[in-house]
Amino acid sequence: MKLFYSLIIFSILNNVNCQLLPPLPSPNLTFIDQSLALIFPIIQNFKNTITLDPFGVTKTWTGPDICNYKGFYCDNPPNNSSAISLASIDFNGFQLSAPTLDGFIDQLPDLAIFHANTNNFSGIISSKISNLPYLYELDLSNNQFIGTFPMSILNIKTLTFLDIRYNLLTGIIPPQIFLQYLDAFFLNNNNFIQKLPDSIGSTSAFYLTLANNKFVGPIPPTIGQAPNLLEILLLNNLLTGCIPYELGLLKKAIVIDVGFNTLTGPLPCSLGCLENVEQLNFAGNLLYGQVPEVICSLKNLVNFTLSYNYFTKVGPLCRELIENGVLNVEKNCINGLPNQRPILECVLFRMRIKLCPLQKSLRIIPCNISKFSPHRPERHLISYSALSKHTKLY
Ligand SMILES: *[C@@H]1O[C@H](CO)[C@@H](O)[C@H](O)[C@H]1NC(C)=O
Ligand SMILES: *[C@@H]1O[C@H](CO)[C@@H](O)[C@H](O)[C@H]1NC(C)=O
Ligand SMILES: *[C@@H]1O[C@H](CO)[C@@H](O)[C@H](O)[C@H]1NC(C)=O
Ligand SMILES: *[C@@H]1O[C@H](CO)[C@@H](O)[C@H](O)[C@H]1NC(C)=O
Ligand SMILES: *[C@@H]1O[C@H](CO)[C@@H](O)[C@H](O)[C@H]1NC(C)=O
Ligand SMILES: *[C@@H]1O[C@H](CO)[C@@H](O)[C@H](O)[C@H]1NC(C)=O
């Protein structure tokens, strides 16, 4: 009788197409766990806000079996091994459109993973996500999020993977983000505008991608203290000043890319200490002087790109790399090499050359080069994949 009554109510409510009605009573559904009953209306409310669903995934979001909805994954929550709750969401590539995620992910208390690459979610990133006690992977990449860096992320102590690349975020990133224990941090292709904070040297990240934003000012010398950095991408920003000697202290680095900024000065010899480095890109800056031979003697170099600068000299080791196709010095000012800049351009550059304040540091080699190991096998590089929109990075 009760069921019958609620079915009638249900159909009346459905036939009256009125937006201002109170929320529908939950149908009488049996959930495998009380925690799923609690989040059922939250998911249904979110489903009602979705305006585009080109692959029809939300059609599967009906009934009590939340663990089998497309994109939803259940597991035991960390604090109760006999319970079942919603642990992870993977909407990668679903291309769903919704005006906000507010009131959705922040209301899923056991969520550990949220992946939503290539959707059309917009609005601001809810400050309430800091309520999630277990969240450790957050991927909001390639969406339409606006506003400033979500400060609430600073309060998610469990977070280790943060990917907010390819959104419409502006303003500054809080310097404290680099003190947080993140393994990977991708924020390329937004509109962040600021000087790089000194705290960047405190990052615990292995992968750090700040490319394609509007970062200004110099590369902080503290960068050399980052203990784990394997890949750092700073390309296509508005960085100025000389390359700090400390960049050569990133002993573990495999990829360093500062291409297409406005950096000037000679390359510091310390870069010859990057014994693991495979990819070094300084293209499209205002660098000059001789390319230090010590860099060209690095055993693991695969791609050393210096094109579109104002270098004037290369020694025999560097010439060897040019012949092997490892070193690219196109569009510089090197006498006798093909495809260099017109002489006039080189002369004009020399007339307004900027000297570096710490000249001596550029010559220091802070390592024992004779100890370097031979070639390592080439490995899969992660951060360059971050520069294309649709790739997932985990
Ligand atoms: C839900 O339906 C089941 C049988 O289908 C019934 O036993 C149960 O009492 C109902 N619960 C509520 C709250 O109506
Ligand atoms: C753990 O989850 C089970 C199943 O949901 C529940 O019955 C039990 O009360 C929970 N334990 C605690 C301590 O909350
Ligand atoms: C487990 O954690 C969730 C999320 O914080 C909380 O809602 C729930 O009450 C906790 N349960 C237990 C048994 O501690
Ligand atoms: C994304 O959503 C906006 C409105 O939020 C809409 O104008 C646009 O057409 C959507 N784009 C795609 C590719 O779905
Ligand atoms: C070397 O690196 C530069 C800069 O990232 C890139 O444009 C170029 O395609 C790379 N060359 C090869 C042969 O991979
Ligand atoms: C560099 O390493 C070599 C071989 O391990 C050693 O003989 C030499 O003394 C070291 N030089 C310096 C300056 O530490």
CSV table of C-alpha atoms and ligand atoms in Angstrom, one decimal:
chain,number,residue,atom,x,y,z
A,1,MET,CA,0.0,0.0,0.0
A,2,LYS,CA,2.7,2.4,1.0
A,3,LEU,CA,4.7,1.5,-2.1
A,4,PHE,CA,1.6,2.0,-4.3
A,5,TYR,CA,1.0,5.4,-2.7
A,6,SER,CA,4.6,6.6,-3.3
A,7,LEU,CA,4.5,5.4,-6.9
A,8,ILE,CA,1.4,7.6,-7.4
A,9,ILE,CA,3.2,10.6,-5.8
A,10,PHE,CA,6.2,9.8,-7.9
A,11,SER,CA,4.2,9.9,-11.2
A,12,ILE,CA,2.3,13.0,-10.3
A,13,LEU,CA,5.5,14.8,-9.5
A,14,ASN,CA,7.0,13.6,-12.7
A,15,ASN,CA,4.1,14.8,-14.8
A,16,VAL,CA,4.0,18.2,-13.3
A,17,ASN,CA,7.0,19.8,-14.9
A,18,CYS,CA,7.6,22.3,-12.2
A,19,GLN,CA,11.1,23.4,-11.1
A,20,LEU,CA,10.1,24.6,-7.6
A,21,LEU,CA,8.9,21.3,-6.1
A,22,PRO,CA,10.7,19.9,-3.1
A,23,PRO,CA,13.1,17.1,-3.8
A,24,LEU,CA,11.5,13.8,-4.8
A,25,PRO,CA,11.3,11.3,-2.0
A,26,SER,CA,13.9,8.5,-2.6
A,27,PRO,CA,12.2,5.5,-4.0
A,28,ASN,CA,12.3,2.4,-1.8
A,29,LEU,CA,15.6,1.1,-2.8
A,30,THR,CA,17.8,-1.5,-1.0
A,31,PHE,CA,21.5,-0.5,-0.9
A,32,ILE,CA,24.3,-2.9,0.0
A,33,ASP,CA,25.6,-0.3,2.5
A,34,GLN,CA,24.1,2.6,4.3
A,35,SER,CA,26.9,4.9,3.1
A,36,LEU,CA,25.6,4.3,-0.5
A,37,ALA,CA,22.1,5.1,0.5
A,38,LEU,CA,23.4,8.4,1.8
A,39,ILE,CA,25.1,9.4,-1.4
A,40,PHE,CA,22.4,8.2,-3.7
A,41,PRO,CA,20.5,11.5,-3.7
A,42,ILE,CA,23.7,13.4,-4.1
A,43,ILE,CA,24.6,11.5,-7.3
A,44,GLN,CA,21.0,11.9,-8.6
A,45,ASN,CA,21.1,15.7,-7.9
A,46,PHE,CA,24.4,15.9,-9.8
A,47,LYS,CA,23.0,13.9,-12.7
A,48,ASN,CA,20.1,16.4,-13.0
A,49,THR,CA,22.6,19.2,-13.5
A,50,ILE,CA,24.4,17.5,-16.4
A,51,THR,CA,23.5,19.3,-19.6
A,52,LEU,CA,25.5,17.2,-22.1
A,53,ASP,CA,26.3,13.5,-22.0
A,54,PRO,CA,27.4,12.6,-25.5
A,55,PHE,CA,28.2,9.0,-24.6
A,56,GLY,CA,25.1,8.4,-22.5
A,57,VAL,CA,27.0,7.3,-19.4
A,58,THR,CA,24.5,8.8,-17.0
A,59,LYS,CA,21.9,6.3,-18.3
A,60,THR,CA,23.6,3.8,-16.1
A,61,TRP,CA,23.3,6.0,-13.0
A,62,THR,CA,20.0,4.6,-11.9
A,63,GLY,CA,18.9,2.3,-9.1
A,64,PRO,CA,20.7,1.3,-5.9
A,65,ASP,CA,23.7,-0.4,-7.5
A,66,ILE,CA,25.9,2.6,-7.4
A,67,CYS,CA,29.1,0.5,-7.5
A,68,ASN,CA,28.1,-0.5,-11.1
A,69,TYR,CA,27.3,3.0,-12.4
A,70,LYS,CA,29.7,3.9,-15.2
A,71,GLY,CA,32.6,5.8,-13.8
A,72,PHE,CA,31.9,4.9,-10.1
A,73,TYR,CA,34.1,2.4,-8.1
A,74,CYS,CA,33.5,1.1,-4.6
A,75,ASP,CA,35.8,-0.2,-2.0
A,76,ASN,CA,36.1,-0.6,1.7
A,77,PRO,CA,36.6,2.8,3.4
A,78,PRO,CA,39.9,3.0,5.2
A,79,ASN,CA,38.2,3.3,8.6
A,80,ASN,CA,35.8,0.3,8.3
A,81,SER,CA,36.9,-2.8,6.5
A,82,SER,CA,33.4,-4.4,6.6
A,83,ALA,CA,31.7,-1.5,5.0
A,84,ILE,CA,31.4,-0.7,1.2
A,85,SER,CA,31.5,2.9,0.0
A,86,LEU,CA,32.2,5.0,-3.0
A,87,ALA,CA,36.0,5.2,-3.2
A,88,SER,CA,36.8,6.4,-6.6
A,89,ILE,CA,35.4,8.2,-9.6
A,90,ASP,CA,36.8,8.0,-13.1
A,91,PHE,CA,35.0,10.3,-15.6
A,92,ASN,CA,38.0,10.6,-17.9
A,93,GLY,CA,36.9,11.5,-21.4
A,94,PHE,CA,33.2,11.3,-20.7
A,95,GLN,CA,32.8,14.9,-22.0
A,96,LEU,CA,30.0,15.6,-19.5
A,97,SER,CA,28.9,19.2,-19.2
A,98,ALA,CA,27.8,20.6,-15.8
A,99,PRO,CA,27.9,24.1,-14.4
A,100,THR,CA,29.6,23.0,-11.2
A,101,LEU,CA,30.9,20.1,-9.2
A,102,ASP,CA,29.9,22.0,-6.0
A,103,GLY,CA,27.7,19.8,-3.9
A,104,PHE,CA,28.8,16.7,-5.6
A,105,ILE,CA,32.4,15.5,-5.0
A,106,ASP,CA,32.6,17.5,-1.8
A,107,GLN,CA,29.7,15.4,-0.4
A,108,LEU,CA,31.2,12.0,-1.1
A,109,PRO,CA,33.1,11.5,2.2
A,110,ASP,CA,35.1,8.4,1.3
A,111,LEU,CA,36.3,9.6,-2.1
A,112,ALA,CA,40.0,8.8,-2.6
A,113,ILE,CA,40.3,9.4,-6.3
A,114,PHE,CA,38.6,11.8,-8.6
A,115,HIS,CA,39.7,11.7,-12.3
A,116,ALA,CA,37.8,13.9,-14.8
A,117,ASN,CA,40.2,14.7,-17.7
A,118,THR,CA,38.4,16.0,-20.8
A,119,ASN,CA,34.9,16.9,-19.5
A,120,ASN,CA,33.2,20.2,-19.6
A,121,PHE,CA,32.8,21.0,-16.0
A,122,SER,CA,32.8,24.7,-15.1
A,123,GLY,CA,32.4,27.1,-12.3
A,124,ILE,CA,34.9,27.4,-9.5
A,125,ILE,CA,36.5,24.5,-7.8
A,126,SER,CA,34.6,24.1,-4.5
A,127,SER,CA,36.3,25.1,-1.3
A,128,LYS,CA,34.4,22.3,0.3
A,129,ILE,CA,36.6,19.6,-1.2
A,130,SER,CA,39.0,20.1,1.7
A,131,ASN,CA,36.4,18.2,3.7
A,132,LEU,CA,37.3,15.0,2.0
A,133,PRO,CA,39.5,13.1,4.5
A,134,TYR,CA,40.9,10.5,2.1
A,135,LEU,CA,41.3,12.3,-1.2
A,136,TYR,CA,44.7,11.6,-2.7
A,137,GLU,CA,44.4,12.0,-6.5
A,138,LEU,CA,42.6,14.9,-8.0
A,139,ASP,CA,42.5,15.3,-11.8
A,140,LEU,CA,40.4,18.2,-13.1
A,141,SER,CA,42.4,18.6,-16.3
A,142,ASN,CA,41.0,19.8,-19.6
A,143,ASN,CA,37.8,21.3,-18.2
A,144,GLN,CA,36.4,24.9,-18.0
A,145,PHE,CA,37.1,25.7,-14.4
A,146,ILE,CA,37.4,29.5,-13.8
A,147,GLY,CA,38.6,31.6,-10.9
A,148,THR,CA,41.8,31.5,-8.9
A,149,PHE,CA,43.8,28.5,-7.6
A,150,PRO,CA,41.5,26.6,-5.2
A,151,MET,CA,43.0,27.5,-1.8
A,152,SER,CA,41.1,24.7,-0.2
A,153,ILE,CA,43.5,22.2,-1.8
A,154,LEU,CA,46.1,23.4,0.7
A,155,ASN,CA,44.0,21.7,3.4
A,156,ILE,CA,43.9,18.3,1.8
A,157,LYS,CA,46.8,16.7,3.6
A,158,THR,CA,46.3,13.3,1.9
A,159,LEU,CA,46.6,14.7,-1.6
A,160,THR,CA,49.6,13.4,-3.6
A,161,PHE,CA,48.5,13.9,-7.2
A,162,LEU,CA,47.1,17.2,-8.4
A,163,ASP,CA,46.4,17.8,-12.1
A,164,ILE,CA,44.6,21.1,-13.0
A,165,ARG,CA,46.2,21.7,-16.3
A,166,TYR,CA,44.1,23.0,-19.3
A,167,ASN,CA,41.5,25.1,-17.4
A,168,LEU,CA,40.9,28.8,-17.3
A,169,LEU,CA,42.4,29.5,-13.9
A,170,THR,CA,44.0,32.8,-13.2
A,171,GLY,CA,45.8,34.8,-10.5
A,172,ILE,CA,48.5,33.3,-8.3
A,173,ILE,CA,49.2,29.9,-6.9
A,174,PRO,CA,49.7,30.0,-3.2
A,175,PRO,CA,53.4,29.6,-2.3
A,176,GLN,CA,52.4,27.1,0.4
A,177,ILE,CA,51.4,24.6,-2.3
A,178,PHE,CA,55.0,23.7,-2.7
A,179,LEU,CA,55.3,22.7,0.9
A,180,GLN,CA,52.5,20.2,0.6
A,181,TYR,CA,53.5,16.6,0.0
A,182,LEU,CA,52.6,16.2,-3.7
A,183,ASP,CA,54.3,13.6,-5.9
A,184,ALA,CA,53.1,15.2,-9.1
A,185,PHE,CA,51.7,18.7,-9.8
A,186,PHE,CA,50.5,19.7,-13.2
A,187,LEU,CA,49.1,23.2,-13.7
A,188,ASN,CA,50.2,23.9,-17.3
A,189,ASN,CA,48.0,25.7,-19.8
A,190,ASN,CA,46.2,28.0,-17.4
A,191,ASN,CA,46.6,31.8,-16.9
A,192,PHE,CA,48.6,32.0,-13.7
A,193,ILE,CA,50.4,35.3,-13.4
A,194,GLN,CA,53.1,35.7,-10.7
A,195,LYS,CA,56.8,35.5,-9.8
A,196,LEU,CA,57.8,31.9,-9.0
A,197,PRO,CA,57.9,31.7,-5.2
A,198,ASP,CA,61.1,30.7,-3.5
A,199,SER,CA,59.1,27.9,-1.9
A,200,ILE,CA,59.3,26.1,-5.2
A,201,GLY,CA,62.6,24.6,-3.9
A,202,SER,CA,60.7,22.9,-1.1
A,203,THR,CA,58.6,20.9,-3.5
A,204,SER,CA,58.6,17.1,-2.9
A,205,ALA,CA,57.3,16.6,-6.4
A,206,PHE,CA,58.9,14.2,-8.9
A,207,TYR,CA,56.9,15.9,-11.8
A,208,LEU,CA,56.3,19.6,-11.9
A,209,THR,CA,54.7,21.2,-14.9
A,210,LEU,CA,54.2,25.0,-14.9
A,211,ALA,CA,54.4,25.4,-18.7
A,212,ASN,CA,52.2,27.6,-20.8
A,213,ASN,CA,51.2,30.1,-18.1
A,214,LYS,CA,52.4,33.7,-17.4
A,215,PHE,CA,55.0,33.2,-14.7
A,216,VAL,CA,57.3,36.1,-14.6
A,217,GLY,CA,60.6,37.0,-12.9
A,218,PRO,CA,63.7,34.8,-12.4
A,219,ILE,CA,63.9,31.1,-11.7
A,220,PRO,CA,64.5,31.0,-7.9
A,221,PRO,CA,67.9,29.7,-7.0
A,222,THR,CA,66.1,27.6,-4.3
A,223,ILE,CA,65.1,25.3,-7.2
A,224,GLY,CA,68.3,23.4,-6.6
A,225,GLN,CA,67.1,22.2,-3.3
A,226,ALA,CA,64.1,20.3,-4.6
A,227,PRO,CA,65.0,16.7,-3.5
A,228,ASN,CA,63.0,14.6,-5.9
A,229,LEU,CA,62.5,16.5,-9.1
A,230,LEU,CA,62.8,14.2,-12.2
A,231,GLU,CA,61.0,16.4,-14.7
A,232,ILE,CA,60.4,20.1,-14.6
A,233,LEU,CA,58.7,22.0,-17.4
A,234,LEU,CA,58.7,25.8,-17.3
A,235,LEU,CA,58.5,26.4,-21.0
A,236,ASN,CA,56.3,29.2,-22.5
A,237,ASN,CA,56.2,31.6,-19.7
A,238,LEU,CA,57.6,35.1,-19.2
A,239,LEU,CA,60.6,34.2,-17.0
A,240,THR,CA,63.5,36.7,-17.0
A,241,GLY,CA,67.0,37.0,-15.6
A,242,CYS,CA,69.9,34.6,-15.8
A,243,ILE,CA,69.7,30.8,-15.3
A,244,PRO,CA,70.7,30.2,-11.7
A,245,TYR,CA,73.8,28.0,-11.1
A,246,GLU,CA,71.7,26.0,-8.7
A,247,LEU,CA,69.7,24.4,-11.5
A,248,GLY,CA,72.7,22.2,-11.9
A,249,LEU,CA,72.1,20.7,-8.5
A,250,LEU,CA,69.1,18.8,-9.6
A,251,LYS,CA,71.0,15.5,-9.7
A,252,LYS,CA,68.1,13.3,-10.4
A,253,ALA,CA,66.6,15.4,-13.1
A,254,ILE,CA,65.8,13.7,-16.4
A,255,VAL,CA,63.9,16.5,-18.1
A,256,ILE,CA,64.5,20.3,-17.7
A,257,ASP,CA,62.7,22.5,-20.1
A,258,VAL,CA,62.8,26.3,-19.8
A,259,GLY,CA,62.3,26.9,-23.5
A,260,PHE,CA,60.5,30.1,-24.8
A,261,ASN,CA,61.0,32.5,-22.0
A,262,THR,CA,63.1,35.6,-21.8
A,263,LEU,CA,66.1,34.2,-19.9
A,264,THR,CA,69.5,35.6,-20.7
A,265,GLY,CA,73.1,35.2,-19.8
A,266,PRO,CA,75.4,32.2,-20.5
A,267,LEU,CA,74.6,28.6,-19.6
A,268,PRO,CA,76.0,27.8,-16.1
A,269,CYS,CA,78.7,25.1,-16.2
A,270,SER,CA,76.9,23.5,-13.2
A,271,LEU,CA,74.5,22.0,-15.7
A,272,GLY,CA,77.4,19.6,-16.5
A,273,CYS,CA,76.5,17.9,-13.2
A,274,LEU,CA,73.0,16.8,-14.4
A,275,GLU,CA,74.3,13.3,-14.8
A,276,ASN,CA,70.8,11.7,-15.5
A,277,VAL,CA,69.5,14.4,-17.8
A,278,GLU,CA,68.1,13.3,-21.1
A,279,GLN,CA,66.1,16.3,-22.3
A,280,LEU,CA,67.5,19.8,-21.9
A,281,ASN,CA,65.6,22.6,-23.6
A,282,PHE,CA,66.6,26.2,-23.5
A,283,ALA,CA,65.3,27.2,-27.0
A,284,GLY,CA,63.8,30.6,-27.6
A,285,ASN,CA,65.5,32.6,-25.0
A,286,LEU,CA,68.2,35.4,-25.0
A,287,LEU,CA,71.1,33.1,-24.0
A,288,TYR,CA,74.6,33.9,-25.3
A,289,GLY,CA,78.3,33.0,-24.9
A,290,GLN,CA,79.9,29.6,-25.5
A,291,VAL,CA,78.0,26.4,-24.9
A,292,PRO,CA,79.9,24.8,-22.0
A,293,GLU,CA,81.7,21.6,-23.2
A,294,VAL,CA,81.0,20.1,-19.8
A,295,ILE,CA,77.3,20.0,-20.7
A,296,CYS,CA,77.9,18.3,-24.0
A,297,SER,CA,79.9,15.6,-22.2
A,298,LEU,CA,76.8,14.5,-20.3
A,299,LYS,CA,76.4,10.8,-21.1
A,300,ASN,CA,72.6,10.5,-21.0
A,301,LEU,CA,71.7,13.5,-23.2
A,302,VAL,CA,69.2,12.6,-25.9
A,303,ASN,CA,67.9,16.0,-26.8
A,304,PHE,CA,69.7,19.2,-26.1
A,305,THR,CA,67.9,22.1,-27.7
A,306,LEU,CA,69.4,25.6,-27.8
A,307,SER,CA,67.8,26.9,-31.0
A,308,TYR,CA,66.6,30.6,-31.2
A,309,ASN,CA,69.2,32.0,-28.8
A,310,TYR,CA,72.4,34.1,-29.3
A,311,PHE,CA,75.1,31.6,-28.6
A,312,THR,CA,78.4,32.4,-30.4
A,313,LYS,CA,80.6,29.4,-29.8
A,314,VAL,CA,80.6,25.6,-29.6
A,315,GLY,CA,83.6,23.3,-28.8
A,316,PRO,CA,84.5,19.9,-30.2
A,317,LEU,CA,82.3,17.8,-27.9
A,318,CYS,CA,79.2,20.0,-28.7
A,319,ARG,CA,80.0,19.8,-32.4
A,320,GLU,CA,79.9,16.0,-32.1
A,321,LEU,CA,76.5,16.2,-30.5
A,322,ILE,CA,75.3,18.5,-33.4
A,323,GLU,CA,76.5,15.9,-35.9
A,324,ASN,CA,74.7,13.1,-33.9
A,325,GLY,CA,71.5,15.1,-34.0
A,326,VAL,CA,71.4,15.5,-30.2
A,327,LEU,CA,72.3,19.2,-30.0
A,328,ASN,CA,70.2,21.7,-31.9
A,329,VAL,CA,71.8,25.2,-32.3
A,330,GLU,CA,69.8,26.5,-35.2
A,331,LYS,CA,69.2,30.3,-35.3
A,332,ASN,CA,72.0,31.3,-33.0
A,333,CYS,CA,75.1,33.4,-33.9
A,334,ILE,CA,77.7,30.7,-34.3
A,335,ASN,CA,80.2,31.5,-37.1
A,336,GLY,CA,80.5,28.8,-39.7
A,337,LEU,CA,77.5,26.7,-38.8
A,338,PRO,CA,74.5,26.5,-41.1
A,339,ASN,CA,71.1,28.1,-40.4
A,340,GLN,CA,72.2,30.8,-38.0
A,341,ARG,CA,70.7,34.3,-37.4
A,342,PRO,CA,71.6,37.1,-39.8
A,343,ILE,CA,74.8,38.9,-38.7
A,344,LEU,CA,72.9,42.2,-38.1
A,345,GLU,CA,70.6,40.5,-35.6
A,346,CYS,CA,73.7,39.2,-33.8
A,347,VAL,CA,75.4,42.6,-33.7
A,348,LEU,CA,72.3,44.3,-32.4
A,349,PHE,CA,71.9,41.7,-29.7
A,350,ARG,CA,75.6,42.2,-28.6
A,351,MET,CA,75.0,45.9,-28.3
A,352,ARG,CA,72.3,45.5,-25.6
A,353,ILE,CA,73.6,42.4,-24.0
A,354,LYS,CA,72.7,42.0,-20.3
A,355,LEU,CA,75.4,40.7,-17.9
A,356,CYS,CA,74.6,38.3,-15.1
A,357,PRO,CA,75.0,39.6,-11.5
A,358,LEU,CA,76.8,36.4,-10.3
A,359,GLN,CA,79.3,35.9,-13.1
A,360,LYS,CA,81.7,33.7,-11.1
A,361,SER,CA,78.9,31.2,-10.1
A,362,LEU,CA,78.4,30.4,-13.8
A,363,ARG,CA,81.8,28.7,-13.9
A,364,ILE,CA,81.5,26.5,-10.8
A,365,ILE,CA,81.2,22.8,-11.4
A,366,PRO,CA,79.7,21.4,-8.2
A,367,CYS,CA,80.4,17.7,-8.8
A,368,ASN,CA,83.0,15.1,-9.7
A,369,ILE,CA,82.3,14.5,-13.4
A,370,SER,CA,84.7,11.5,-13.6
A,371,LYS,CA,82.4,9.5,-11.5
A,372,PHE,CA,79.5,9.6,-13.9
A,373,SER,CA,77.9,6.4,-14.9
A,374,PRO,CA,77.4,5.4,-18.6
A,375,HIS,CA,74.2,5.4,-20.5
A,376,ARG,CA,71.0,4.4,-18.9
A,377,PRO,CA,68.2,2.8,-20.8
A,378,GLU,CA,65.7,5.5,-22.1
A,379,ARG,CA,62.6,5.8,-20.0
A,380,HIS,CA,59.1,6.9,-20.5
A,381,LEU,CA,58.8,10.6,-19.9
A,382,ILE,CA,55.7,11.8,-18.2
A,383,SER,CA,55.6,15.5,-18.2
A,384,TYR,CA,55.7,16.1,-21.9
A,385,SER,CA,52.5,14.1,-22.2
A,386,ALA,CA,51.0,16.8,-19.8
A,387,LEU,CA,51.3,19.3,-22.7
A,388,SER,CA,48.6,17.6,-24.6
A,389,LYS,CA,45.1,17.9,-23.4
A,390,HIS,CA,43.7,14.5,-23.4
A,391,THR,CA,46.4,12.4,-21.9
A,392,LYS,CA,46.0,10.8,-18.5
A,393,LEU,CA,49.2,11.0,-16.4
A,394,TYR,CA,48.8,8.2,-13.9
B,1,LIG,C1,10.9,-1.4,1.2
B,1,LIG,O1,10.4,-2.5,0.4
B,1,LIG,C2,10.6,-3.8,1.1
B,1,LIG,C3,10.0,-4.9,0.2
B,1,LIG,O2,10.2,-4.5,-1.1
B,1,LIG,C4,9.9,-3.7,2.5
B,1,LIG,O3,10.1,-5.0,3.1
B,1,LIG,C5,10.4,-2.6,3.3
B,1,LIG,O4,9.7,-2.5,4.5
B,1,LIG,C6,10.3,-1.3,2.5
B,1,LIG,N1,10.9,-0.2,3.3
B,1,LIG,C7,10.4,1.0,3.5
B,1,LIG,C8,11.2,1.9,4.3
B,1,LIG,O5,9.3,1.3,2.9
B,2,LIG,C1,31.3,-0.7,9.6
B,2,LIG,O1,30.4,-0.9,8.5
B,2,LIG,C2,29.4,-1.9,8.7
B,2,LIG,C3,28.7,-2.1,7.3
B,2,LIG,O2,28.2,-0.9,6.9
B,2,LIG,C4,28.5,-1.4,9.8
B,2,LIG,O3,27.5,-2.4,10.0
B,2,LIG,C5,29.3,-1.2,11.1
B,2,LIG,O4,28.5,-0.6,12.1
B,2,LIG,C6,30.5,-0.3,10.8
B,2,LIG,N1,31.3,-0.2,11.9
B,2,LIG,C7,31.5,0.9,12.6
B,2,LIG,C8,32.5,0.9,13.7
B,2,LIG,O5,30.9,2.0,12.3
B,3,LIG,C1,34.7,6.8,8.5
B,3,LIG,O1,35.0,8.0,7.8
B,3,LIG,C2,33.9,8.6,7.3
B,3,LIG,C3,34.4,9.8,6.5
B,3,LIG,O2,35.1,10.7,7.3
B,3,LIG,C4,32.9,9.1,8.4
B,3,LIG,O3,31.8,9.6,7.8
B,3,LIG,C5,32.5,7.8,9.2
B,3,LIG,O4,31.7,8.2,10.3
B,3,LIG,C6,33.7,7.1,9.7
B,3,LIG,N1,33.3,5.8,10.3
B,3,LIG,C7,34.0,5.3,11.3
B,3,LIG,C8,33.5,4.0,11.8
B,3,LIG,O5,34.9,5.9,11.9
B,4,LIG,C1,30.8,23.3,-22.6
B,4,LIG,O1,29.9,24.0,-21.7
B,4,LIG,C2,29.6,25.3,-22.1
B,4,LIG,C3,28.6,25.9,-21.1
B,4,LIG,O2,28.9,25.5,-19.8
B,4,LIG,C4,28.9,25.2,-23.5
B,4,LIG,O3,28.7,26.5,-24.0
B,4,LIG,C5,29.9,24.5,-24.5
B,4,LIG,O4,29.2,24.4,-25.7
B,4,LIG,C6,30.3,23.2,-23.9
B,4,LIG,N1,31.3,22.6,-24.8
B,4,LIG,C7,31.3,21.3,-25.2
B,4,LIG,C8,32.4,20.9,-26.1
B,4,LIG,O5,30.5,20.5,-24.8
B,5,LIG,C1,63.9,17.9,-28.8
B,5,LIG,O1,63.3,18.8,-27.9
B,5,LIG,C2,62.6,19.9,-28.4
B,5,LIG,C3,62.1,20.8,-27.3
B,5,LIG,O2,61.3,20.1,-26.4
B,5,LIG,C4,61.5,19.4,-29.4
B,5,LIG,O3,60.9,20.6,-30.0
B,5,LIG,C5,62.1,18.5,-30.4
B,5,LIG,O4,61.1,18.0,-31.2
B,5,LIG,C6,62.9,17.4,-29.8
B,5,LIG,N1,63.6,16.7,-30.8
B,5,LIG,C7,63.5,15.4,-31.0
B,5,LIG,C8,64.3,14.8,-32.1
B,5,LIG,O5,62.9,14.7,-30.3
B,6,LIG,C1,86.8,12.3,-8.3
B,6,LIG,O1,86.6,10.9,-8.4
B,6,LIG,C2,87.8,10.2,-8.7
B,6,LIG,C3,87.4,8.7,-8.9
B,6,LIG,O2,86.4,8.3,-7.9
B,6,LIG,C4,88.8,10.4,-7.5
B,6,LIG,O3,90.0,9.7,-7.9
B,6,LIG,C5,89.1,11.9,-7.4
B,6,LIG,O4,89.9,12.1,-6.4
B,6,LIG,C6,87.8,12.7,-7.2
B,6,LIG,N1,88.1,14.1,-7.3
B,6,LIG,C7,87.6,15.0,-6.5
B,6,LIG,C8,88.0,16.4,-6.7
B,6,LIG,O5,86.8,14.6,-5.6
